[in-house]
PDB file of C-alpha atoms in Angstrom:
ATOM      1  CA  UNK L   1      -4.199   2.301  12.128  1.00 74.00           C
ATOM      2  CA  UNK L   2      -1.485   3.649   9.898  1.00 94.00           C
ATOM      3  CA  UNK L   3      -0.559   5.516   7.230  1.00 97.00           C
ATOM      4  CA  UNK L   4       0.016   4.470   3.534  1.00 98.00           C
ATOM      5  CA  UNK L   5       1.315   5.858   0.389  1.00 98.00           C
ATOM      6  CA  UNK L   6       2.117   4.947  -3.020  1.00 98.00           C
ATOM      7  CA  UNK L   7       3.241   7.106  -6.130  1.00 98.00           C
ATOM      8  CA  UNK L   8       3.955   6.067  -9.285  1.00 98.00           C
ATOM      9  CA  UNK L   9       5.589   8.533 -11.696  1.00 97.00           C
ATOM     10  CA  UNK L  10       8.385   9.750 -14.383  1.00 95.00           C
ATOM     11  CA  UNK L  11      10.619  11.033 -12.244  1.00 96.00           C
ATOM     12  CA  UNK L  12      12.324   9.524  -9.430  1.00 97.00           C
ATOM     13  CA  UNK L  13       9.690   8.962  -6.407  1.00 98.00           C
ATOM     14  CA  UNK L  14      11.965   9.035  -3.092  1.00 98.00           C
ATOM     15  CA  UNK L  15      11.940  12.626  -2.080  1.00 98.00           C
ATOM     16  CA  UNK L  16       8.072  12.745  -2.808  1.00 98.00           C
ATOM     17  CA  UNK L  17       7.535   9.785  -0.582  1.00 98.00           C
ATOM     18  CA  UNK L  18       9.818  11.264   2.225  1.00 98.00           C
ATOM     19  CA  UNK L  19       7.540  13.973   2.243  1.00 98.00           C
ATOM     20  CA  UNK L  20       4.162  12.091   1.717  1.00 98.00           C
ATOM     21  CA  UNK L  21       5.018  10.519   5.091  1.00 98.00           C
ATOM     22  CA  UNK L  22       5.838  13.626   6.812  1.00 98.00           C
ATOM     23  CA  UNK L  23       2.463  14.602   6.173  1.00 97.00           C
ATOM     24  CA  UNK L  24       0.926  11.261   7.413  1.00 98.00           C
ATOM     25  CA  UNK L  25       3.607  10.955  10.676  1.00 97.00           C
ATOM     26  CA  UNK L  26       0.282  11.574  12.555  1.00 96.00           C
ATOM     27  CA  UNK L  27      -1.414   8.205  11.391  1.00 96.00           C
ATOM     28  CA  UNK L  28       1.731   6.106  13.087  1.00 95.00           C
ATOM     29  CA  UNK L  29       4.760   7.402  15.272  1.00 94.00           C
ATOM     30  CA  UNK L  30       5.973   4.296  15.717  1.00 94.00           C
ATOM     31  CA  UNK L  31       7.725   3.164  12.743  1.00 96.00           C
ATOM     32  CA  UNK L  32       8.118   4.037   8.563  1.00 97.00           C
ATOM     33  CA  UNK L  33       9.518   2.420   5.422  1.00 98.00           C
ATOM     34  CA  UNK L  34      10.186   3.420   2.045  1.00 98.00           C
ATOM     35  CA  UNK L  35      10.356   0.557  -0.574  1.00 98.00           C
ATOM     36  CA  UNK L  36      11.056   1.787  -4.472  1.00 98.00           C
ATOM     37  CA  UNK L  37      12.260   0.085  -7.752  1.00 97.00           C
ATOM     38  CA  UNK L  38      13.786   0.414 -10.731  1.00 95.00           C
ATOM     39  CA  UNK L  39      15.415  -2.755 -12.416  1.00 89.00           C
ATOM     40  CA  UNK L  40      15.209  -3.968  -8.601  1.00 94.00           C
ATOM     41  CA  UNK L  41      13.970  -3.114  -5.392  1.00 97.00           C
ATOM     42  CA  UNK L  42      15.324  -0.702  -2.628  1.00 98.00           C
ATOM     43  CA  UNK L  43      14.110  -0.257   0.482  1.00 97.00           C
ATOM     44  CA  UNK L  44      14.715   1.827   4.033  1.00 98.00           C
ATOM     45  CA  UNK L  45      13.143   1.174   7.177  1.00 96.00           C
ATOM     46  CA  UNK L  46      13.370   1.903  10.800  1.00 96.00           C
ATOM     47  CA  UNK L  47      11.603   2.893  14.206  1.00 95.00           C
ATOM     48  CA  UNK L  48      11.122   6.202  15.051  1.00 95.00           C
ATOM     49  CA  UNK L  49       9.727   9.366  13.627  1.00 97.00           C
ATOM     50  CA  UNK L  50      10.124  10.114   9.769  1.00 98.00           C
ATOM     51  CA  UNK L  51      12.693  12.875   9.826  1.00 97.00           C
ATOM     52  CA  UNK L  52      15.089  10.572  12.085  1.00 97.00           C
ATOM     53  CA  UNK L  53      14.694   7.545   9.525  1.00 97.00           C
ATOM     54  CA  UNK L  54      15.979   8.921   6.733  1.00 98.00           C
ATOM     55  CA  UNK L  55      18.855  10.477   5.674  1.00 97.00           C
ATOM     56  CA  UNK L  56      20.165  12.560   2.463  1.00 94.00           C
ATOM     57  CA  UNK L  57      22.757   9.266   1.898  1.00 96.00           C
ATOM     58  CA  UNK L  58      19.963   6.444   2.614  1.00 96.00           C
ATOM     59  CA  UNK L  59      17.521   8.769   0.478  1.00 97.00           C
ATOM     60  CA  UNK L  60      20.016   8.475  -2.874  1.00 96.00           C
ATOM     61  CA  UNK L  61      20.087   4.717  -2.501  1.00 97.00           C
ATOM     62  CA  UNK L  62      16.075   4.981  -3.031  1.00 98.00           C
ATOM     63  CA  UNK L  63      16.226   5.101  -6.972  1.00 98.00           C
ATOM     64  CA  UNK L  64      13.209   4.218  -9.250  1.00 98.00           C
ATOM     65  CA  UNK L  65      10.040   6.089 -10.599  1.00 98.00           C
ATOM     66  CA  UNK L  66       7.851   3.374  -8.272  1.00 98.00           C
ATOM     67  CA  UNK L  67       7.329   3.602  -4.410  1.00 98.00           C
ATOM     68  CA  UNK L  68       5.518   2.784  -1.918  1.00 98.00           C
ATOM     69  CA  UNK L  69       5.329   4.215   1.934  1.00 98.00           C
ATOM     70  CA  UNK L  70       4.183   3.309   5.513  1.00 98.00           C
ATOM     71  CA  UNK L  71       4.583   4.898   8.387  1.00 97.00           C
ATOM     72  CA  UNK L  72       3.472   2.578  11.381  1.00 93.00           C
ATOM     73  CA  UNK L  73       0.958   2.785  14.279  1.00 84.00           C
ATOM     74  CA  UNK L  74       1.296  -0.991  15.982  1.00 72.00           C
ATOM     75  CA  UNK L  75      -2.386  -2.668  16.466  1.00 66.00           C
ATOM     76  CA  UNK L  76      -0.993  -5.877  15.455  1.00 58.00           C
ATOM     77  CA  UNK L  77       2.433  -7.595  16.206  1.00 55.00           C
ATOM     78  CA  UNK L  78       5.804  -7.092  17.628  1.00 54.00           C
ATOM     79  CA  UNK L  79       7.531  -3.996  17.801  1.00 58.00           C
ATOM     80  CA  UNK L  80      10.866  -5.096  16.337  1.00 64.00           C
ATOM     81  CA  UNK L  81      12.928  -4.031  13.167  1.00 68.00           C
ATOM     82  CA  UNK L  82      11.347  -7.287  11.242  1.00 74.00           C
ATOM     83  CA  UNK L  83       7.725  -6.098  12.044  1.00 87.00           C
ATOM     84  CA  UNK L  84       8.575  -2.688  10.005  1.00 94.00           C
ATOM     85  CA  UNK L  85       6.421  -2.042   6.386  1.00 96.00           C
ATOM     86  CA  UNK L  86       6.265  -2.634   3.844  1.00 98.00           C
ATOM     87  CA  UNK L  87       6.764  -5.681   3.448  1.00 97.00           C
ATOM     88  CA  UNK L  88       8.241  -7.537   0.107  1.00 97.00           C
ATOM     89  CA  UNK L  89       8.459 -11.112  -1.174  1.00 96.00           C
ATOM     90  CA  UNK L  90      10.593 -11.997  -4.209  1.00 94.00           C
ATOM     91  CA  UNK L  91       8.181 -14.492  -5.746  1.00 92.00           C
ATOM     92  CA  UNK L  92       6.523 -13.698  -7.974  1.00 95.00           C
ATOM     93  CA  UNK L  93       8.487 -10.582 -10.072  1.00 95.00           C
ATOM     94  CA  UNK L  94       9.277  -9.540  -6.686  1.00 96.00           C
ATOM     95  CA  UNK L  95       6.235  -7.737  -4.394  1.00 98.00           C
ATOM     96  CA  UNK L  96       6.032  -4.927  -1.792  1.00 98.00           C
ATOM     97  CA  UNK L  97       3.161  -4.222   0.678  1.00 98.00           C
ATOM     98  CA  UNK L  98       2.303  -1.614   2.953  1.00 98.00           C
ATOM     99  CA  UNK L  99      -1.089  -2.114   4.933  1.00 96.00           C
ATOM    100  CA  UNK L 100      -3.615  -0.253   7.019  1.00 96.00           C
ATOM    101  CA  UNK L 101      -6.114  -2.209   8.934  1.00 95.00           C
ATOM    102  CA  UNK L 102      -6.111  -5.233  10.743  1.00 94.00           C
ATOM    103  CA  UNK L 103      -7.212  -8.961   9.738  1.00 96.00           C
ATOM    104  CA  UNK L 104      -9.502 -10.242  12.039  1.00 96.00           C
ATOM    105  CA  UNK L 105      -8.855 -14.136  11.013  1.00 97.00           C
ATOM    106  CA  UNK L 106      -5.160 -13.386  11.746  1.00 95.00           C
ATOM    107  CA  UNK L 107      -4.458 -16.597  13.655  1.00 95.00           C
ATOM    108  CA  UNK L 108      -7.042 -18.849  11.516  1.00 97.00           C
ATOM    109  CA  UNK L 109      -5.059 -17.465   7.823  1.00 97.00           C
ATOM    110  CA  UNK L 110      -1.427 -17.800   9.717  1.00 96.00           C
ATOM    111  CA  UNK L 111      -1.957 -21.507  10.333  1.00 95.00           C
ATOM    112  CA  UNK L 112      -3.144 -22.116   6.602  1.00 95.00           C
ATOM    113  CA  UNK L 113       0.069 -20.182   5.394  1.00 94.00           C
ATOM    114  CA  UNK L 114       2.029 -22.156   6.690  1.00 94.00           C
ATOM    115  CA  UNK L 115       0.800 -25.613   7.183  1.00 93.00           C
ATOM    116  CA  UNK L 116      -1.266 -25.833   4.449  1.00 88.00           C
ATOM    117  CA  UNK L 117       0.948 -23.630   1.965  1.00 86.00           C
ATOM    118  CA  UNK L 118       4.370 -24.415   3.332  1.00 86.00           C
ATOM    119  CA  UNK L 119       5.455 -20.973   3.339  1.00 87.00           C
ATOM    120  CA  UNK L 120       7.430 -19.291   6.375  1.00 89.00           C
ATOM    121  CA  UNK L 121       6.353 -16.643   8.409  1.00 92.00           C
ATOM    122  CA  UNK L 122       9.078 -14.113   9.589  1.00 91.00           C
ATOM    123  CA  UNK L 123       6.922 -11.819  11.630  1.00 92.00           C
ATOM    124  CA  UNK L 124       3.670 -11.924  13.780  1.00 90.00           C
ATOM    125  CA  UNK L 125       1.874  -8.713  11.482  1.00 93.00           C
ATOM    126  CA  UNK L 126      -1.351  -9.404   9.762  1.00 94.00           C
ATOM    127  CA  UNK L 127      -0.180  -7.253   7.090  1.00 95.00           C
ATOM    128  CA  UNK L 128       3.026 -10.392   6.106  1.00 96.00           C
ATOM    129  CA  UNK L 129      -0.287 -12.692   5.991  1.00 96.00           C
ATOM    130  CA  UNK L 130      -2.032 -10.623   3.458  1.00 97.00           C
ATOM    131  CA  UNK L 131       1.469 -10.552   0.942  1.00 97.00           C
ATOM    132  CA  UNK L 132       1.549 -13.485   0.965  1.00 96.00           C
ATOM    133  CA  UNK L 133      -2.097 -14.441   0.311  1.00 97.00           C
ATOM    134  CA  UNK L 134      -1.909 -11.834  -2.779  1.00 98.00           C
ATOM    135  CA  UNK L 135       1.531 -13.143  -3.979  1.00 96.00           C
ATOM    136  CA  UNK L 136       0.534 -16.720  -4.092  1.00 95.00           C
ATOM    137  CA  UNK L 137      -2.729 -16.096  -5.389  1.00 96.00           C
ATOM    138  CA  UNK L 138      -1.146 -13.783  -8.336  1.00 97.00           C
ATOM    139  CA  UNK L 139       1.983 -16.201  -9.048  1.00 94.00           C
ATOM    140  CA  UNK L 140      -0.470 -18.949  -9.690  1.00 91.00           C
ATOM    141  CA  UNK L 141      -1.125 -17.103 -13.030  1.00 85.00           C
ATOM    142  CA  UNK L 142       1.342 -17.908 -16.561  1.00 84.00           C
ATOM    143  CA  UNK L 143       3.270 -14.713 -17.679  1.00 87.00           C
ATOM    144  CA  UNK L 144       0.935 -12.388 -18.517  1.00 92.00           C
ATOM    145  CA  UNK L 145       1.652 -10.922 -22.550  1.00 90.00           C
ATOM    146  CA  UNK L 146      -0.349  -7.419 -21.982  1.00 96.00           C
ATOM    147  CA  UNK L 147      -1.140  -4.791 -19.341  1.00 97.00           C
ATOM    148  CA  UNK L 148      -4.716  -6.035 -19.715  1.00 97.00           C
ATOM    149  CA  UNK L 149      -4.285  -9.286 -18.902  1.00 97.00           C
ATOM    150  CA  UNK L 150      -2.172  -8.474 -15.688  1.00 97.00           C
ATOM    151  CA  UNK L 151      -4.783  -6.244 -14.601  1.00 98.00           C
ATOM    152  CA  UNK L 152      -6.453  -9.639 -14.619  1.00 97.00           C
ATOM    153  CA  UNK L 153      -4.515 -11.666 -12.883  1.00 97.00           C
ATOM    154  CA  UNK L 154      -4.500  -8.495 -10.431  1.00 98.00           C
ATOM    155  CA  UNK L 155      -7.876  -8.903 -10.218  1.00 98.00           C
ATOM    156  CA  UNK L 156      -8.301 -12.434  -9.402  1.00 97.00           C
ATOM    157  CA  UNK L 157      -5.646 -12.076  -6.505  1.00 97.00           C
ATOM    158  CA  UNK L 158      -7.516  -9.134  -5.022  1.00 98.00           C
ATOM    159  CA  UNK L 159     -10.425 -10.918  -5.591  1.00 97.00           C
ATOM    160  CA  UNK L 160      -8.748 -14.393  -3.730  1.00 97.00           C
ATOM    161  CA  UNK L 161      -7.427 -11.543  -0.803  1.00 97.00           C
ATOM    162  CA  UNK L 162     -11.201 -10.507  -0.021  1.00 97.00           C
ATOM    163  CA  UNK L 163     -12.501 -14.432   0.129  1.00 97.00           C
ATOM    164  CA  UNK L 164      -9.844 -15.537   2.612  1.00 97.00           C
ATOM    165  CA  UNK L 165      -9.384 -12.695   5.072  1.00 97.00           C
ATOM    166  CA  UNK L 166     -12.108 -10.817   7.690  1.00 96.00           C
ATOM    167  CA  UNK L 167     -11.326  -6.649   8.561  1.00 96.00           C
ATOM    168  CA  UNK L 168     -10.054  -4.050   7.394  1.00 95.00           C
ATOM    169  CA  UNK L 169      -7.353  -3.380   5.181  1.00 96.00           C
ATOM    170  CA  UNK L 170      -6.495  -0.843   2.813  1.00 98.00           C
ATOM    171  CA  UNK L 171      -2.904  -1.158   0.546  1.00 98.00           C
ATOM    172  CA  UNK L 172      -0.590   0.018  -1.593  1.00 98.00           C
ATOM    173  CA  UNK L 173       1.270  -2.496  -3.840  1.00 98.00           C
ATOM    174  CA  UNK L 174       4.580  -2.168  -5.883  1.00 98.00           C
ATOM    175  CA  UNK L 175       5.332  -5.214  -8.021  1.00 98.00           C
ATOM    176  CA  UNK L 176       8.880  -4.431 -10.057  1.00 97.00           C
ATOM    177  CA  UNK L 177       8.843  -4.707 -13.389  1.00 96.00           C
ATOM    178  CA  UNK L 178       4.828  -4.358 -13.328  1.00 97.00           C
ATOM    179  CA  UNK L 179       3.741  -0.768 -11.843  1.00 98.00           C
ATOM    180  CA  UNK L 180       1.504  -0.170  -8.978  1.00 98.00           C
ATOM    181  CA  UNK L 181      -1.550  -1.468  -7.390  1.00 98.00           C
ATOM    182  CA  UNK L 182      -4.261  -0.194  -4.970  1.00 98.00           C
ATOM    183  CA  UNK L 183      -7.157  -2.238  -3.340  1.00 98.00           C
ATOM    184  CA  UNK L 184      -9.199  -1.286  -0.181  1.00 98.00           C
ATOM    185  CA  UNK L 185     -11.351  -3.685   2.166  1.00 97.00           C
ATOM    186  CA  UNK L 186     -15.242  -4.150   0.236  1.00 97.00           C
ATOM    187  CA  UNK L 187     -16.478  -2.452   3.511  1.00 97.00           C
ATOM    188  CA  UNK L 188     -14.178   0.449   2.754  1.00 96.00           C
ATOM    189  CA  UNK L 189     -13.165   0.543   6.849  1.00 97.00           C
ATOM    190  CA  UNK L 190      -9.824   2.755   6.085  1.00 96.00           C
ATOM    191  CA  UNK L 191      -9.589   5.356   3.777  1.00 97.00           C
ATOM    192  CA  UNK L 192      -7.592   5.489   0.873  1.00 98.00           C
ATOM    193  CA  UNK L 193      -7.661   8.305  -1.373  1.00 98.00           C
ATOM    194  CA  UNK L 194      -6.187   8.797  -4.901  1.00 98.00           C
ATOM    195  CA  UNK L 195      -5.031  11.672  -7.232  1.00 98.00           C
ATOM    196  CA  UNK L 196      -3.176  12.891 -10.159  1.00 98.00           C
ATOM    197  CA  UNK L 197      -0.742  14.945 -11.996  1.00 98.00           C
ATOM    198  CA  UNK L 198      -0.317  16.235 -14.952  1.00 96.00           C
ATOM    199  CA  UNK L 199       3.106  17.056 -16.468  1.00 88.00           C
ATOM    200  CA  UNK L 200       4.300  19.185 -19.118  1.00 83.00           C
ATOM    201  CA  UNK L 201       4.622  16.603 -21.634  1.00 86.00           C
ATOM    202  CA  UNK L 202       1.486  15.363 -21.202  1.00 87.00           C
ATOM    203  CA  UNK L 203       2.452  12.609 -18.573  1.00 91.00           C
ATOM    204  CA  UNK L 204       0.461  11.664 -15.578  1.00 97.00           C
ATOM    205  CA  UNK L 205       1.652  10.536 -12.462  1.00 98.00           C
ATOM    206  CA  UNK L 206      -0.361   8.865  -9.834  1.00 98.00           C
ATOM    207  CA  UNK L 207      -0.511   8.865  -5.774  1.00 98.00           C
ATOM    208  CA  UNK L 208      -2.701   6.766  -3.457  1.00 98.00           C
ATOM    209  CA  UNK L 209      -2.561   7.526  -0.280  1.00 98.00           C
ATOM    210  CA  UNK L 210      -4.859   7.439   3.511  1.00 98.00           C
ATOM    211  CA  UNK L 211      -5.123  11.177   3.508  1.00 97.00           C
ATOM    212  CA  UNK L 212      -5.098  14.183   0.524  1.00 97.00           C
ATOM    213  CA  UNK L 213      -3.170  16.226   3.069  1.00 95.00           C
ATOM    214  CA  UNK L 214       0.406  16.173   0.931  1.00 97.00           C
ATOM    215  CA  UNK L 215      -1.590  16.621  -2.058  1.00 97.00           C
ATOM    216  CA  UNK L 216      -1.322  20.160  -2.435  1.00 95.00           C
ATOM    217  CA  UNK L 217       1.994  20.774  -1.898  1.00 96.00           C
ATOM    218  CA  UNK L 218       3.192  17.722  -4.251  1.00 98.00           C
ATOM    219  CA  UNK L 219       0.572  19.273  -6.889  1.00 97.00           C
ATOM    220  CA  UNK L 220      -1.874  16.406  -6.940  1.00 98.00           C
ATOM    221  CA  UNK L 221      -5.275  16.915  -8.215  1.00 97.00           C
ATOM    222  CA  UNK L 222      -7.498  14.911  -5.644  1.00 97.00           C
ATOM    223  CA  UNK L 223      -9.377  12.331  -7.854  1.00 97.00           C
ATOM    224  CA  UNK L 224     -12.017  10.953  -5.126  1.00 97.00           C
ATOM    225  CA  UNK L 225     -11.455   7.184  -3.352  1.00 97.00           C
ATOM    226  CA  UNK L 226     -10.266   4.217  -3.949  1.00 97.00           C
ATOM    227  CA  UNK L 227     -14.082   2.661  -3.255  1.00 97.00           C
ATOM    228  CA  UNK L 228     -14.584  -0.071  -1.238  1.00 97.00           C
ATOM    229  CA  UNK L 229     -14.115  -3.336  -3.044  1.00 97.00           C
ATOM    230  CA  UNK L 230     -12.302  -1.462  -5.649  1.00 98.00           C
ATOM    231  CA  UNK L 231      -8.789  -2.324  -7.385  1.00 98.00           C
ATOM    232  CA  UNK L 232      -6.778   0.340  -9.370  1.00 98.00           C
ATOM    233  CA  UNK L 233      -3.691  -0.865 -11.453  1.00 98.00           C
ATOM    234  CA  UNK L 234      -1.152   1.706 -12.753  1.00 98.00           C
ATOM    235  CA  UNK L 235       0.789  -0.225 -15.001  1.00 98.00           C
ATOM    236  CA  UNK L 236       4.955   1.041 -15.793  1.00 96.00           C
ATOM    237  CA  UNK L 237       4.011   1.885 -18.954  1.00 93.00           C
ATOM    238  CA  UNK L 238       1.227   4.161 -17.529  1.00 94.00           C
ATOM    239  CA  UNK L 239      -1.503   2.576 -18.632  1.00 97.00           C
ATOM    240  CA  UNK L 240      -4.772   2.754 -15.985  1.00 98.00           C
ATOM    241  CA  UNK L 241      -7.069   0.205 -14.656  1.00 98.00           C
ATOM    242  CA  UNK L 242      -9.419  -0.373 -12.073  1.00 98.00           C
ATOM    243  CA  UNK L 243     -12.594  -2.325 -11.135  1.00 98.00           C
ATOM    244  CA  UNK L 244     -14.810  -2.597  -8.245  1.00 96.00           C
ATOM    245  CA  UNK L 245     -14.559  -6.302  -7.533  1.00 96.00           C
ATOM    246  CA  UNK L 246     -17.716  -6.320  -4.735  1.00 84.00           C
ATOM    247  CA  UNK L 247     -18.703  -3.848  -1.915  1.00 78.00           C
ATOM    248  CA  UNK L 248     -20.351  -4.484   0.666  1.00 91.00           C
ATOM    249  CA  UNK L 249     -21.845  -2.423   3.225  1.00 94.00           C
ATOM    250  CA  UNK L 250     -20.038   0.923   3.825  1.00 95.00           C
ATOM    251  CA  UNK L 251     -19.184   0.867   7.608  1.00 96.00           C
ATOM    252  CA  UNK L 252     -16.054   3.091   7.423  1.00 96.00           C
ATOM    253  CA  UNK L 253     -14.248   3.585  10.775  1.00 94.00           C
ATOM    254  CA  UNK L 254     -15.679   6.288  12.817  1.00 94.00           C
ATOM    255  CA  UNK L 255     -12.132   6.638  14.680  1.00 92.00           C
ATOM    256  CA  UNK L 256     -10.897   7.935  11.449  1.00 92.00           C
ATOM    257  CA  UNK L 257     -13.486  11.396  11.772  1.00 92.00           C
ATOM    258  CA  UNK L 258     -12.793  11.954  15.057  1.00 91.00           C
ATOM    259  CA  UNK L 259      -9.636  10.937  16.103  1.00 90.00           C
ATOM    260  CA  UNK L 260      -7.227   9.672  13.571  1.00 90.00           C
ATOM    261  CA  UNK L 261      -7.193  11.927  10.529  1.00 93.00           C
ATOM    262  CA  UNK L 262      -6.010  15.350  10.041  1.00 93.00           C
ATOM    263  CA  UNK L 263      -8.477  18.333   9.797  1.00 92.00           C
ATOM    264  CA  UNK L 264      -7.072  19.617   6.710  1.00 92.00           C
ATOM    265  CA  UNK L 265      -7.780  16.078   4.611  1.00 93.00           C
ATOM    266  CA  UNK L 266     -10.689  15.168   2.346  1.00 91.00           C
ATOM    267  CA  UNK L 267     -11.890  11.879   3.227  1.00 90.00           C
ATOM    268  CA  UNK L 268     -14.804   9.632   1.553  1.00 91.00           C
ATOM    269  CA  UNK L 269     -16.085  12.789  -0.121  1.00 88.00           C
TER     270      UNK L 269
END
């Protein structure tokens, strides 16, 4: 169980994330990561609490109106540096990850990554396994010439994610260039929740996240659930899609009610 975040607006996202995570430090205590991009990607990571991560100098190196932000509650993996999210790839466009859940066919999808596809693991987290399932399902696609038609190819790599894995898993993707991406699990295990604001000039910004908690204070209008089986693509030129791709049974996580999420959140209605 951890916590997730991902914001995608016209001003620069860094600060917003900072604080995002703040109000999800509950959901992991362990570890948290801040990836963002503008013509490339920047990222800061480290163990520990939020507040001791980052810093006002490692915060101005965060640039970019993209991010995406995890803050880490180990169920699966190591506890080193390298098992820290999100997690990024630079093929295709160049692809961050941050995860909550936990892949039940771990060990079975491992061994197909990397005897079957060739390609090298560099940590023992589930949530490496599912990047890289998504990336190589979405770089199998040509160059796409429309936000439509990546929303497709989006599609068909979410779609590829749900046929090869087993649990629960809800993320937050930034691919640079591209925009931002939500999916969650088709059993809709973990929460993820998703709002918007408007601005002045009649721009809207957009923030998934596991909780509505920072909501409020950030000025986010809570706009319901990511639903289970469900994709949303905000695309850089702020263009919105999304499409429920196949749920199955709801059987969210009853941990989440009684344990795991603040009092103060909204959470599958």
């Amino acid at each position: 169980m951890c916590g997730i975040v991902g914001i995608q607006a016209h001003a620069p996202v860094a600060s917003e994330l900072y604080d995002s995570l703040i109000h999800l430090q509950h959901r992991g205590q362990d570890a948290a990561g801040i990836i963002t991009y503008d013509v490339r990607m920047h990222k800061e990571k480290g163990q520990g609490l939020v507040r001791d991560i980052f810093s006002k100098e490692n915060m101005k190196l965060l640039t970019g109106t993209v991010g995406i932000g995890h803050t880490r509650y180990p169920t699966h993996g190591g506890f080193g540096h390298g098992e820290v999210q999100p997690f990024w790839t630079e093929v295709p466009y160049g692809i961050a990850l941050g995860h909550n859940g936990n892949l039940v066919n771990y060990g079975e999808l491992a061994r197909e990554i990397q005897e079957g596809e060739k390609r090298y693991l560099n940590t023992t987290s589930d949530t490496e396994v599912l990047l890289h399932i998504f990336a190589s399902a979405l770089g199998q696609n040509g160059s796409p010439d429309s936000d439509e038609t990546f929303f497709s190819q989006i599609c068909d790599a979410v779609a590829s994610v749900f046929h090869r894995t087993s649990g629960s898993y809800s993320a937050v993707v930034a691919i640079v260039g591209k925009g931002l991406v939500a999916f969650r699990d088709p059993h809709g295990i973990r929460p993820l929740s998703r709002g918007e604001r408007n601005g002045s000039n009649g721009s809207t910004d957009h923030i998934f996240a596991s909780e509505t908690t920072m909501f409020h204070s950030l000025e986010f209008e809570p706009k319901g659930n990511v639903e289970p089986g469900e994709v949303y693509y905000v695309s850089d030129s702020g263009n919105v899609f999304s499409k429920q791709l196949g749920a199955a049974e709801f059987t969210p996580c009853i941990f989440e009610y009684v344990y795991f999420s603040r009092p103060d959140t909204m959470m599958n209605d």
